[in-house]
Coordinates of C-alpha atoms in Angstrom, one line a residue:
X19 CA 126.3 95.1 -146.8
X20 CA 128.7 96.0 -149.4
X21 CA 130.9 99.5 -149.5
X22 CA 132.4 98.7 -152.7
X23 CA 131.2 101.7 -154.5
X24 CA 132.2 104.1 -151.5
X25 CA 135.9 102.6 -151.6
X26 CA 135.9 103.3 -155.2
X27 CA 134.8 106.9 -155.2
X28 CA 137.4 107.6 -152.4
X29 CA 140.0 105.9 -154.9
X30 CA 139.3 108.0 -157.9
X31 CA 138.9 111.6 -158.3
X32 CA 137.1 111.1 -161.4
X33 CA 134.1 109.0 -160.0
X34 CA 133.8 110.9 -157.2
X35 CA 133.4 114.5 -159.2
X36 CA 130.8 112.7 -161.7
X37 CA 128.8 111.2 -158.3
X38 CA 129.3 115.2 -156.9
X39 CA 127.7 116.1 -160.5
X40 CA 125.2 115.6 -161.5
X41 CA 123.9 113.1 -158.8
X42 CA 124.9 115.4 -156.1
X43 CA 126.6 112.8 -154.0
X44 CA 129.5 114.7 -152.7
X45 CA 132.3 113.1 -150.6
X46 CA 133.4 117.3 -150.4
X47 CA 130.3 117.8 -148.2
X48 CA 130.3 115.3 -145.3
X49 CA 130.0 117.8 -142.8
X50 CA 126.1 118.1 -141.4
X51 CA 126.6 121.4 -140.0
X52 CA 124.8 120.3 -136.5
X53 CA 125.7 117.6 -134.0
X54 CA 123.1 114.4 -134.7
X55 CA 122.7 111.4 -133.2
X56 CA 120.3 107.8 -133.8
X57 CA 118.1 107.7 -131.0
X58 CA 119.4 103.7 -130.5
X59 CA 122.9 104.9 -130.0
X60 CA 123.9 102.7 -132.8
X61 CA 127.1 104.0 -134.9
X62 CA 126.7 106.5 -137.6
X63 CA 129.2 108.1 -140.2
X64 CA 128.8 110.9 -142.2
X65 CA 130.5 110.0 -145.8
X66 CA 128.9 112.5 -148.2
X67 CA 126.2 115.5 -148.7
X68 CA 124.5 117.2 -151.8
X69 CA 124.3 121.0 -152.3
X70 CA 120.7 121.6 -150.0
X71 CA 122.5 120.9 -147.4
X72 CA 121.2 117.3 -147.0
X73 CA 123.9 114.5 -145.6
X74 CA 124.4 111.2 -145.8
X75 CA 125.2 109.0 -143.2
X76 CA 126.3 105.3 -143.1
X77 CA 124.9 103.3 -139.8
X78 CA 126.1 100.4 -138.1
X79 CA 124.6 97.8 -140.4
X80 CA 125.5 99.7 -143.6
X81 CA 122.2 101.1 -144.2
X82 CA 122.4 104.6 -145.7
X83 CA 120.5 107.4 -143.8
X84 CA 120.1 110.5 -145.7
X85 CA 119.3 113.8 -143.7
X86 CA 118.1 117.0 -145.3
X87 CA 118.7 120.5 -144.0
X88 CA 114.7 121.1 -143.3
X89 CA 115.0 118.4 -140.3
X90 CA 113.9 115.4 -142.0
X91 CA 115.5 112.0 -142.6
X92 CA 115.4 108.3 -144.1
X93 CA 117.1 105.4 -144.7
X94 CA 117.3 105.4 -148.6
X95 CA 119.4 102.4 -149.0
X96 CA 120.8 98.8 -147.2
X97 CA 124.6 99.4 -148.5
X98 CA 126.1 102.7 -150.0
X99 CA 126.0 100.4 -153.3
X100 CA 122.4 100.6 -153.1
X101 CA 121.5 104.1 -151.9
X102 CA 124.2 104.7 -154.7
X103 CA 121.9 103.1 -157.6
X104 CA 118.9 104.7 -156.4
X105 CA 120.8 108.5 -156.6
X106 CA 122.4 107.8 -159.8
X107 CA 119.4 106.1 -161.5
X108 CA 116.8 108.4 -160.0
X109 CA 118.6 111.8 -159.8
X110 CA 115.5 113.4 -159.1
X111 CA 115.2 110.7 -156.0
X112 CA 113.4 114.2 -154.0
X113 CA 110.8 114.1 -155.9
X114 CA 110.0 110.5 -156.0
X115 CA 109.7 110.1 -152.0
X116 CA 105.7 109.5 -152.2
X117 CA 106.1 106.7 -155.1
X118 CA 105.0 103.3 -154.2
X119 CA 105.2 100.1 -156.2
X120 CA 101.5 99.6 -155.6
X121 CA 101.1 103.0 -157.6
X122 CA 101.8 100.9 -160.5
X123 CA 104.1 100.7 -163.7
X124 CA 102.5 103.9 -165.7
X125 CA 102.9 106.7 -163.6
X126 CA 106.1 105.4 -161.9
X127 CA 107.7 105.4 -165.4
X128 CA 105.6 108.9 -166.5
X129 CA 106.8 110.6 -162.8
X130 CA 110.8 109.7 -163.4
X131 CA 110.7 111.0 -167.1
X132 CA 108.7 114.3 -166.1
X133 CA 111.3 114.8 -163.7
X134 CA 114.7 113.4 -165.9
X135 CA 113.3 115.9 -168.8
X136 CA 113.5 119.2 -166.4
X137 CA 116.8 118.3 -165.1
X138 CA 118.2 118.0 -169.1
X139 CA 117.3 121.4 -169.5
X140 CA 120.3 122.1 -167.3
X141 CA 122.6 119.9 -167.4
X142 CA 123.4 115.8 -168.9
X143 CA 122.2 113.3 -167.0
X144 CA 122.6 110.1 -169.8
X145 CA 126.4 110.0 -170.7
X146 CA 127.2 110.5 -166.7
X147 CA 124.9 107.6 -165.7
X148 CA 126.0 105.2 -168.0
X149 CA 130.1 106.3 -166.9
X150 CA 129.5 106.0 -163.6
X151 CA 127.1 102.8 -163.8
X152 CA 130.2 101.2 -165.6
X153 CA 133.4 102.4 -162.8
X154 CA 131.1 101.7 -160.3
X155 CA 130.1 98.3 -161.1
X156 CA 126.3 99.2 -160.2
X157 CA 123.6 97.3 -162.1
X158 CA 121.3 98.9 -164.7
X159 CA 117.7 98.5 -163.1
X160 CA 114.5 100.2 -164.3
X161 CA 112.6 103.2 -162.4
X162 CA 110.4 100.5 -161.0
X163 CA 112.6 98.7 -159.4
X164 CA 114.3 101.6 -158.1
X165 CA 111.3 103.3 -156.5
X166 CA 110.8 99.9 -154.9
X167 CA 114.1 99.8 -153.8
X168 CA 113.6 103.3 -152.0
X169 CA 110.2 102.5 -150.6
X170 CA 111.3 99.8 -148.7
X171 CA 114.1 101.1 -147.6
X172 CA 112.6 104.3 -146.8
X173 CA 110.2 102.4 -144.6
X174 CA 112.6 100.6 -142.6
X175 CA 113.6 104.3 -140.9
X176 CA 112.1 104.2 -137.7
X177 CA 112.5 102.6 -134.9
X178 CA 115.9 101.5 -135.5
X179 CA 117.2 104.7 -137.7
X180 CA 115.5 107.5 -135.8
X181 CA 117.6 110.7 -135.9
X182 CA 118.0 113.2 -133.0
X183 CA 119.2 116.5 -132.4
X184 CA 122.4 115.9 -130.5
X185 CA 122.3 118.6 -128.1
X186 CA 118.0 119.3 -127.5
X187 CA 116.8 115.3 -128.4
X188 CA 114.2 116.1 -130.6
X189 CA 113.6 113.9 -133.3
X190 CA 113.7 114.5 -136.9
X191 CA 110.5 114.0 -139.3
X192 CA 110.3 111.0 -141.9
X193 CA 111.7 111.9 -145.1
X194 CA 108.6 110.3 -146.8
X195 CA 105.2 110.1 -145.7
X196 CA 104.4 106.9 -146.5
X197 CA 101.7 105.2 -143.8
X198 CA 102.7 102.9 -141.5
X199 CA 101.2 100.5 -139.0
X200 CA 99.8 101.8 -136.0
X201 CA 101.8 101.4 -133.2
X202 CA 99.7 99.2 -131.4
X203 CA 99.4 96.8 -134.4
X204 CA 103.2 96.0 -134.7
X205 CA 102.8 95.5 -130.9
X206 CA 99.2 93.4 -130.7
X207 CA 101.1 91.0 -133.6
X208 CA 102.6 88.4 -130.8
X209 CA 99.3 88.6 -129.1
X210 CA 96.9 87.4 -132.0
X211 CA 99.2 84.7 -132.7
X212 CA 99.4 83.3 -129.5
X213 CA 96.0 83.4 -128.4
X214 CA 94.6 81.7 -131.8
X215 CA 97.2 79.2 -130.3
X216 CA 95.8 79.1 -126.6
X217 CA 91.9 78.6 -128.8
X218 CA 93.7 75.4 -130.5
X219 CA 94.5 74.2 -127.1
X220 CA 98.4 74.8 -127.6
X221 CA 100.4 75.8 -125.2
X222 CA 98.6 76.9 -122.5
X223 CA 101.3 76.5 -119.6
X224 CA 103.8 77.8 -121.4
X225 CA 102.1 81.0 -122.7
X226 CA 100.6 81.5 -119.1
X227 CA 104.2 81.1 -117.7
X228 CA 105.4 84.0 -119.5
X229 CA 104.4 87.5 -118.4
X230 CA 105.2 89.2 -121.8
X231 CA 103.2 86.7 -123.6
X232 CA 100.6 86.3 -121.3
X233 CA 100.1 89.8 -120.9
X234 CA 99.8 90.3 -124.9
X235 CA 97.2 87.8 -125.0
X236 CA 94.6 89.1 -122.8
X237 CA 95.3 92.1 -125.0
X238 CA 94.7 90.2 -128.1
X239 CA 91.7 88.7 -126.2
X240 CA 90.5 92.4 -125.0
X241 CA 90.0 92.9 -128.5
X242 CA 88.7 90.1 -130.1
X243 CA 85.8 88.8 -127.8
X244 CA 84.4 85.1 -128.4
X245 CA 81.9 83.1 -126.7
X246 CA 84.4 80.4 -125.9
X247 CA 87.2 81.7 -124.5
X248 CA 86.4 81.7 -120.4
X249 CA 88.6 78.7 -120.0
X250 CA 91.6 80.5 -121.1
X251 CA 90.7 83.5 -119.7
X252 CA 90.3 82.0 -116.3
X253 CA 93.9 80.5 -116.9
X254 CA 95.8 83.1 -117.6
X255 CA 93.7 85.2 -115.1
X256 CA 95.1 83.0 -112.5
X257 CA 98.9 83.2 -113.5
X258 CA 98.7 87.1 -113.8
X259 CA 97.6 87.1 -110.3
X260 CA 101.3 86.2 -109.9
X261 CA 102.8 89.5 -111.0
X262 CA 100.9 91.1 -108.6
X263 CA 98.6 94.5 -109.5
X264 CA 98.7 95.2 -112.7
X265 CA 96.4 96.8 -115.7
X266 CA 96.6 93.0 -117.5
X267 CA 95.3 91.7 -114.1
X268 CA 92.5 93.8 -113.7
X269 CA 91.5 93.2 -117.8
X270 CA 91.8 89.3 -117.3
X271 CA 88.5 89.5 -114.2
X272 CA 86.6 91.7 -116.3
X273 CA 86.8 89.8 -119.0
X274 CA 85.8 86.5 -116.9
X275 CA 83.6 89.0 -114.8
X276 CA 81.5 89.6 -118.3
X277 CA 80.4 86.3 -118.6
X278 CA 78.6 86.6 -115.4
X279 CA 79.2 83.2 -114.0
X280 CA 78.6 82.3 -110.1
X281 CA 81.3 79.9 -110.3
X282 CA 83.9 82.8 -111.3
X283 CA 83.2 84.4 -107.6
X284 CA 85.1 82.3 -105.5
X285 CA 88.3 82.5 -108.4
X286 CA 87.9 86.3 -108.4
X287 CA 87.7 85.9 -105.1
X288 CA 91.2 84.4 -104.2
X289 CA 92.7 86.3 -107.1
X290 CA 91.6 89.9 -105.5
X291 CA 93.1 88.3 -102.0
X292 CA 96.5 88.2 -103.3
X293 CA 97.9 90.7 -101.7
X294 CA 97.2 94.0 -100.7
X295 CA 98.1 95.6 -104.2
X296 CA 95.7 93.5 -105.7
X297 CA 92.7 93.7 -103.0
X298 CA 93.2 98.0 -103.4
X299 CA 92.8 97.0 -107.2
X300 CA 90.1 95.0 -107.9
X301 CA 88.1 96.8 -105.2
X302 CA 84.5 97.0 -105.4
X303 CA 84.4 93.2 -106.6
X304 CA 81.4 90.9 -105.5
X305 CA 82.2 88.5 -103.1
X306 CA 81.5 84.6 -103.2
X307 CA 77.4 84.5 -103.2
X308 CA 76.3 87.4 -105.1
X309 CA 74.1 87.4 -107.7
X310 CA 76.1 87.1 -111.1
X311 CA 74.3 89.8 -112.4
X312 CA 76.0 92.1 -110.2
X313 CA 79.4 90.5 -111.1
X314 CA 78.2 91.4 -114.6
X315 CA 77.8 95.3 -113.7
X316 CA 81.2 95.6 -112.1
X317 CA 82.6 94.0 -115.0
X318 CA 80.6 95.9 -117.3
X319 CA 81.6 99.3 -115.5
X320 CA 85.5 98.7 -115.6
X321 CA 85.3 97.5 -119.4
X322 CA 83.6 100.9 -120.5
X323 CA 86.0 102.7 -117.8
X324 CA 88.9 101.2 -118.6
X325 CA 89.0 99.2 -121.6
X326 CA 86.8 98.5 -124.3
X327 CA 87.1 97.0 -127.7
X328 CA 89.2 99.7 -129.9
X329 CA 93.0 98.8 -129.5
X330 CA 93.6 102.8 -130.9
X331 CA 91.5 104.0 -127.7
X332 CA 93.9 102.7 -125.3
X333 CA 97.3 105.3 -124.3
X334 CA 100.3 105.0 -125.6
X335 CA 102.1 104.0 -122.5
X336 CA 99.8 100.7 -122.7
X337 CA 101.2 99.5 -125.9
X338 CA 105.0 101.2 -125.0
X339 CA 105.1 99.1 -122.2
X340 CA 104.1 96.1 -123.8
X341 CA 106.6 96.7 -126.6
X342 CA 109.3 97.1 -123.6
X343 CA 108.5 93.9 -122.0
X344 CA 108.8 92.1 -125.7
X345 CA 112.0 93.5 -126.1
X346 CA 110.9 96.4 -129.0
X347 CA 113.3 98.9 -127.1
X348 CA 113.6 100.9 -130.2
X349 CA 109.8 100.5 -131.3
X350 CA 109.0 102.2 -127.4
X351 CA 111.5 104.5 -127.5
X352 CA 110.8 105.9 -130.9
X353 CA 106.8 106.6 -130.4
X354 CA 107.4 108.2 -126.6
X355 CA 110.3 110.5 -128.2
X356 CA 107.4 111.4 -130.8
X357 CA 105.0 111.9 -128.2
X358 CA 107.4 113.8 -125.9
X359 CA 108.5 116.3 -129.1
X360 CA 104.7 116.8 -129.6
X361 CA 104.0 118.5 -126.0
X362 CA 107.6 120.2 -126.5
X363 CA 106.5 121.9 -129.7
X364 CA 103.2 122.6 -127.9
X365 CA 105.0 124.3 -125.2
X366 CA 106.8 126.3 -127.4
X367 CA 103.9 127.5 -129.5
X368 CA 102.4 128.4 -125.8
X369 CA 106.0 130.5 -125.3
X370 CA 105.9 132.1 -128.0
X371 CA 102.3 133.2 -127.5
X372 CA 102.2 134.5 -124.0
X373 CA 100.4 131.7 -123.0
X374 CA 100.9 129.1 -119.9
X375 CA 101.9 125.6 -121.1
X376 CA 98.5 123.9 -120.7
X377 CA 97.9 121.0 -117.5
X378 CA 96.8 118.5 -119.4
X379 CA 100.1 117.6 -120.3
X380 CA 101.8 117.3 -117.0
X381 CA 100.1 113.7 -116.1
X382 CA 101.8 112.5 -119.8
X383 CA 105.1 114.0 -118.6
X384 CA 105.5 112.5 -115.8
X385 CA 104.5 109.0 -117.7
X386 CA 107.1 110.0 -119.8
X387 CA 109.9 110.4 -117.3
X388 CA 108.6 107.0 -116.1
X389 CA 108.9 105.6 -119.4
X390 CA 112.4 106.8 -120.5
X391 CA 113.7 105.7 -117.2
X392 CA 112.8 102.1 -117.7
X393 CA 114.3 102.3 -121.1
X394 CA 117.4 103.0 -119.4
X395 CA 117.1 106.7 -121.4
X396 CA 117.8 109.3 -118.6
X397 CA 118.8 112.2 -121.7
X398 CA 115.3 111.7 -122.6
X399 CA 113.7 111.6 -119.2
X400 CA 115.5 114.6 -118.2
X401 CA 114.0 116.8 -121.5
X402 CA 110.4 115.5 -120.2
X403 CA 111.2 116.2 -116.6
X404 CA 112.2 119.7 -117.4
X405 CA 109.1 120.5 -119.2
X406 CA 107.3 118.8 -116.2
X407 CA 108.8 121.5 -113.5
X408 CA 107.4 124.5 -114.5
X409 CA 103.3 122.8 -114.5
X410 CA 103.8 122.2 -110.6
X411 CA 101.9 124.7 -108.1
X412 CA 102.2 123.0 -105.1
X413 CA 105.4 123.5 -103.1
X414 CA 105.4 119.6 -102.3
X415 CA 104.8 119.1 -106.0
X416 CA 108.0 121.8 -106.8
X417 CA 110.1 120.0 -104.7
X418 CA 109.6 116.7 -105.5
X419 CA 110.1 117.9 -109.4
X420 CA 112.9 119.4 -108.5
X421 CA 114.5 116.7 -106.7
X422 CA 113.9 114.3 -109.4
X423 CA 115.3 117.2 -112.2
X424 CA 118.6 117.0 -110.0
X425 CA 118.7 113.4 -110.0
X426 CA 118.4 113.5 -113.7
X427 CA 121.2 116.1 -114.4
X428 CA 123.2 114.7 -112.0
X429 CA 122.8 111.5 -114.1
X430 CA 123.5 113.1 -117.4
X431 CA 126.7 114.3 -115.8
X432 CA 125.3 118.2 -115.9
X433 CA 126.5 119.0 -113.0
X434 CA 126.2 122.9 -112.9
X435 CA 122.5 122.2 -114.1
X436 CA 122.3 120.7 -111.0
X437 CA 123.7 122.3 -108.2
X438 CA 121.3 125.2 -109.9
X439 CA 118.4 123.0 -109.9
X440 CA 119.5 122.3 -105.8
X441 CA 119.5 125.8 -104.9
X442 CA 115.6 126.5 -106.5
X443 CA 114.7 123.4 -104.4
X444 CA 116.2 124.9 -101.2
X445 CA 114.8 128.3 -102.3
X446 CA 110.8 126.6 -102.2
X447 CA 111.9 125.0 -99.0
X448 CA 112.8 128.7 -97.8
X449 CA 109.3 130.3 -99.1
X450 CA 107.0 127.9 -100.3
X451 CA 104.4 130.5 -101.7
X452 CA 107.5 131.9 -104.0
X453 CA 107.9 134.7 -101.8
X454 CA 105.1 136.6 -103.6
X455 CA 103.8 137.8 -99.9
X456 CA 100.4 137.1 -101.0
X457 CA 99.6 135.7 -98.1
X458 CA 97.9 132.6 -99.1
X459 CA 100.6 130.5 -98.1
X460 CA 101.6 126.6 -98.7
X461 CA 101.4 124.4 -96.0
X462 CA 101.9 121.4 -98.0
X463 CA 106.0 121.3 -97.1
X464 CA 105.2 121.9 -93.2
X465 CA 106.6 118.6 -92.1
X466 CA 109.3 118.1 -94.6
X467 CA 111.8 117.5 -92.2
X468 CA 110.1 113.8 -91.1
X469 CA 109.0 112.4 -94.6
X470 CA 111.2 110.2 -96.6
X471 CA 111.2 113.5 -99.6
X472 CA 113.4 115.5 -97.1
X473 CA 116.0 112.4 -96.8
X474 CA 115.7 112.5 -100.6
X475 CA 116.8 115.9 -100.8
X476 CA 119.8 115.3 -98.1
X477 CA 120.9 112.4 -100.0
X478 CA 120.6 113.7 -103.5
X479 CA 122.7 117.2 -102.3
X480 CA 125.6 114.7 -101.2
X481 CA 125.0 112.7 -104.5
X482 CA 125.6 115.7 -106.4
X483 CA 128.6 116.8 -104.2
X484 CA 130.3 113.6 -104.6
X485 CA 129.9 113.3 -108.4
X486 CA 130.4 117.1 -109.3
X487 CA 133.5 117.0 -107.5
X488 CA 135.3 115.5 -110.3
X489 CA 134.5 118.8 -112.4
X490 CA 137.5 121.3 -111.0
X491 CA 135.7 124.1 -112.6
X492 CA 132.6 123.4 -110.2
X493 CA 135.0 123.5 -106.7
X494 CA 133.4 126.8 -105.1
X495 CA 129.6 125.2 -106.0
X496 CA 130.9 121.7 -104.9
X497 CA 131.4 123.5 -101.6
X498 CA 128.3 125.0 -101.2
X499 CA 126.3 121.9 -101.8
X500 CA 127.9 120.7 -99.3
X501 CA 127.7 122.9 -96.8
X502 CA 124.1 123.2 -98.2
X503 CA 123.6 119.4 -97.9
X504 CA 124.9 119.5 -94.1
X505 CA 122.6 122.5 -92.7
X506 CA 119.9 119.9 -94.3
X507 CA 120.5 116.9 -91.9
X508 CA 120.8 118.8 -89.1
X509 CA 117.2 120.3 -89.9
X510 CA 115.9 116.5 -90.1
X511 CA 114.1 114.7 -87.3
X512 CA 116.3 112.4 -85.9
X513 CA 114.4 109.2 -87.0
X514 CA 114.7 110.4 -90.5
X515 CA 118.9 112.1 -89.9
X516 CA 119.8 108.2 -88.8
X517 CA 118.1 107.4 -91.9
X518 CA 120.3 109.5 -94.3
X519 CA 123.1 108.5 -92.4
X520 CA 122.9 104.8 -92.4
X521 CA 122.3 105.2 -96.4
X522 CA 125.4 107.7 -97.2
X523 CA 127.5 104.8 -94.4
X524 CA 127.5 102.5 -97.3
X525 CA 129.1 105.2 -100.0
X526 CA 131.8 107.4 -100.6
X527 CA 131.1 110.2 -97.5
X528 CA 131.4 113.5 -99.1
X529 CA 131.5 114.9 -95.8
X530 CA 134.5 113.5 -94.8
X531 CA 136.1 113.9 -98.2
X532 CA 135.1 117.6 -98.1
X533 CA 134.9 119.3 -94.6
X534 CA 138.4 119.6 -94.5
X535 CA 138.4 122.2 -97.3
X536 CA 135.1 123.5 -96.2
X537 CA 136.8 124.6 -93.1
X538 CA 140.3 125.7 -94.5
X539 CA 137.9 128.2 -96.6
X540 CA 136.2 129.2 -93.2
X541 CA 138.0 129.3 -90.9
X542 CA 137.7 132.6 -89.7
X543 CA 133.7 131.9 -89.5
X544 CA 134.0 129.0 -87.3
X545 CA 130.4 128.7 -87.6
X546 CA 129.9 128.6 -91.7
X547 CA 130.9 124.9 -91.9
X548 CA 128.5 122.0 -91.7
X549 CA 126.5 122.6 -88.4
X550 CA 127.7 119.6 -85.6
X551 CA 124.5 119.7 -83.8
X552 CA 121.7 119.1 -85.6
X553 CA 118.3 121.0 -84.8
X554 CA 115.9 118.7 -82.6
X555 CA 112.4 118.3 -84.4
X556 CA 109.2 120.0 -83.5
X557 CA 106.0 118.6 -82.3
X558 CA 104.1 117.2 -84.4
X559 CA 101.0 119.4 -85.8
X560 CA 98.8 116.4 -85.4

């Protein structure tokens, strides 16, 4: 991608006034005002800005990403060069954004000369063109082209160009609004191909061998039912049985299941046997014997349950997972960050009303968490997770929110953010109805102390210890974690203490590294420091 044009204007004074005006592409106004960031983490350079307030940004590959002051954004170019010849030959590029080539020749032409005659009522447009067409080296192309130069390029934005606000992670809206493929389309595209493949008898070992392409072909075949397909479908059913449980497993014996055959039993059979994960999740099966008419019902029942024949029916975290496991990072990422900023804005509507953020959101949350985390995208999880917190009643629920919150700060290196998030957790272990004195009470956090969530919370107080302790600033909290984080294991059973301790043997002991300035700081309380005998466990309630 060529910068040719950018050098230039950096060169001479003169260019770069005439691309300021009129074509309001100002090397003066680089600054965006607000910290921004691609969602990818790819590279991106701020170079100019026009007088709305818009900037523009150069990316990694050289592709131009203009972002306006309203919280929108687009790739408008390949190369500076380019995104240069579309602002100088359309200076009224704004108002252009919902042109298409398919829109035809006649109006593209009649929409650019509307808009070049109001902007000569002000000021010259034609002498400056041609000038800077000439030092620039740019070529003379018609309004056509152009527009078609700026559709595609403006449909190239997300995933790979998707803009976020540095500091909250929201994303910014598409510049244009141009349609675009449904996600599951751009995801379901691998899948059609390969199983009009597996229907020419191609390739069956090595599709079935592959769990993303295996897995995208039952899709495919989920949606595009034929008569003939029940070889293949037993195939690949028995090579998903290898991946254990999962929602691709449980589609491949309904789909056998729907063709009702009594020789299917025994496979189904054996495949349901796996293991345990699999005989939990094909329960309900018919074994080896029934009537195929039955094996048709349970079929039947799990298609209209689960599945069906709509791709746009299924959730979104069925096609973002898919997309992970072919490697679309950015395609994944990009429609769970939209989802994610939909139940934000929700929540904030629900603020800003006096209203409760509604349930129904807090099973997508916590998919959401799931899903960033498997992207490797803890900033991300951590805005889900903290929209998650506040939807849990439960005190088991609280805590186990919490817990994960901390991790997730802890992760993103907010380290005040969690120590803060540690002491609510210890205040719900404290009073676990919230201390309203309603007397209602929680028993659900009776036992904590012998479950594997009250080792969690041991281990994660010394995780945030250890890794806030870099942060000077943080020294007094550091301390009290710590201290916290000791009174803790002494409170665990002893099955569950030997536990904590056998997992913090094989990292950098905090307690060791610590206790000496705990005590120096407490010395005239010999007993604030971390209790030395730890509280023997209660019987059980059972």
């Amino acid at each position: 991608m060529s910068d040719h044009a950018l050098r230039l204007l950096r060169e001479q004074p003169h260019l770069a006034e005439l691309a300021a005006f009129p074509f309001n592409f100002d090397l003066a106004r680089a600054d965006h005002g607000e910290a921004v960031r691609l969602a990818s983490g790819g590279p991106l350079e701020a170079v100019a800005g026009d007088d709305t307030g818009g900037t523009y940004f150069v990316c990694g590959d050289g592709s131009v990403l203009y972002a306006d002051s309203e919280g929108s954004a687009g790739i408008i170019g390949n190369s500076v060069d380019e995104a240069l010849e579309v602002l100088v030959g359309l200076p009224g590029w704004h108002d252009h954004l919902g042109l298409a080539p398919a829109d035809g020749e006649e109006k593209i032409r009649a929409a650019v000369a509307e808009t070049e005659e109001e902007i000569r009522e002000y000021h010259g447009i034609d002498d400056e063109r041609t000038e800077l067409r000439a030092g620039l080296g740019l070529p003379e192309r018609s309004p056509v082209e152009l527009v078609g130069l700026l559709h595609a390029a403006l449909l190239r934005t997300e995933p790979d160009f998707l803009l976020l606000n540095a500091e909250e992670g929201g994303a910014h809206a598409l510049l244009d609004r141009h349609p675009r493929p449904p996600l599951w389309e751009t995801v379901l595209a691998r899948g059609r191909t390969d199983l009009t493949l597996l229907r020419e008898g191609s390739a069956w070992d090595e599709m079935a061998e592959d769990r993303a392409r295996r897995a995208l072909a039952l899709r495919a075949a989920q949606f595009d039912r034929r008569e003939g397909d029940l070889p293949l479908l037993r195939h690949l059913l028995r090579h998903e049985a290898e991946a254990s449980m999962t929602d691709e497993l449980r589609l491949a014996a309904v789909l056998v299941g729907l063709y009702g055959q009594a020789e299917d039993l025994p496979l189904l059979y054996e495949v349901r046997e796996t293991d345990f994960d699999t005989w939990c999740g094909l329960g309900g099966m018919p074994e080896p014997g029934a009537d195929p008419a039955e094996l048709r019902r349970w079929a039947r029942g799990l298609d209209d349950s689960l599945f069906g024949t709509d791709p746009a029916d299924e959730p979104l975290f069925t096609w973002t997972g898919l997309a992970h496991e072919q490697g679309l990072v950015e395609l994944a990422r990009a429609a769970l960050i939209r989802r994610l900023d939909d139940i934000d804005f929700r929540a904030y509507c629900d603020a800003r009303d006096g209203k409760a953020m509604e349930r129904r959101d807090a099973s997508q949350l916590s998919s959401l968490v799931h899903e960033f985390e498997q992207l490797g995208d803890s900033f991300q999880a951590l805005r889900a997770q903290r929209l998650y917190v506040p939807l849990q009643t439960r005190a088991w629920d609280r805590v186990s929110a919490l817990l994960r919150l901390a991790r997730l700060e802890r992760e993103e290196s907010q380290f005040g953010a969690a120590i803060r998030t540690l002491t609510s957790l210890r205040d719900t272990l404290a009073e676990p109805d919230g201390g309203n004195g309603d007397g209602d009470g929680d028993s659900s956090l009776g036992h904590w102390q012998r479950t594997n969530l009250g080792a969690y919370i041991v281990e994660e107080h010394y995780a945030v210890a250890r890794t806030a302790a870099t942060d000077t600033a943080l020294a007094d909290e550091v301390r009290a974690v710590t201290v916290a984080a000791g009174e803790l294991l002494a409170r665990l059973s002893g099955t569950a203490r030997a536990n904590v301790e056998r997992h913090l043997a094989g990292t950098t002991d905090i307690r060791t590294d610590t206790r000496t300035d705990i005590h120096a700081d407490t010395d005239a309380d010999p007993g604030a420091g971390v209790s030395a005998e730890p509280t023997p466990p209660q019987p059980s309630a059972g």
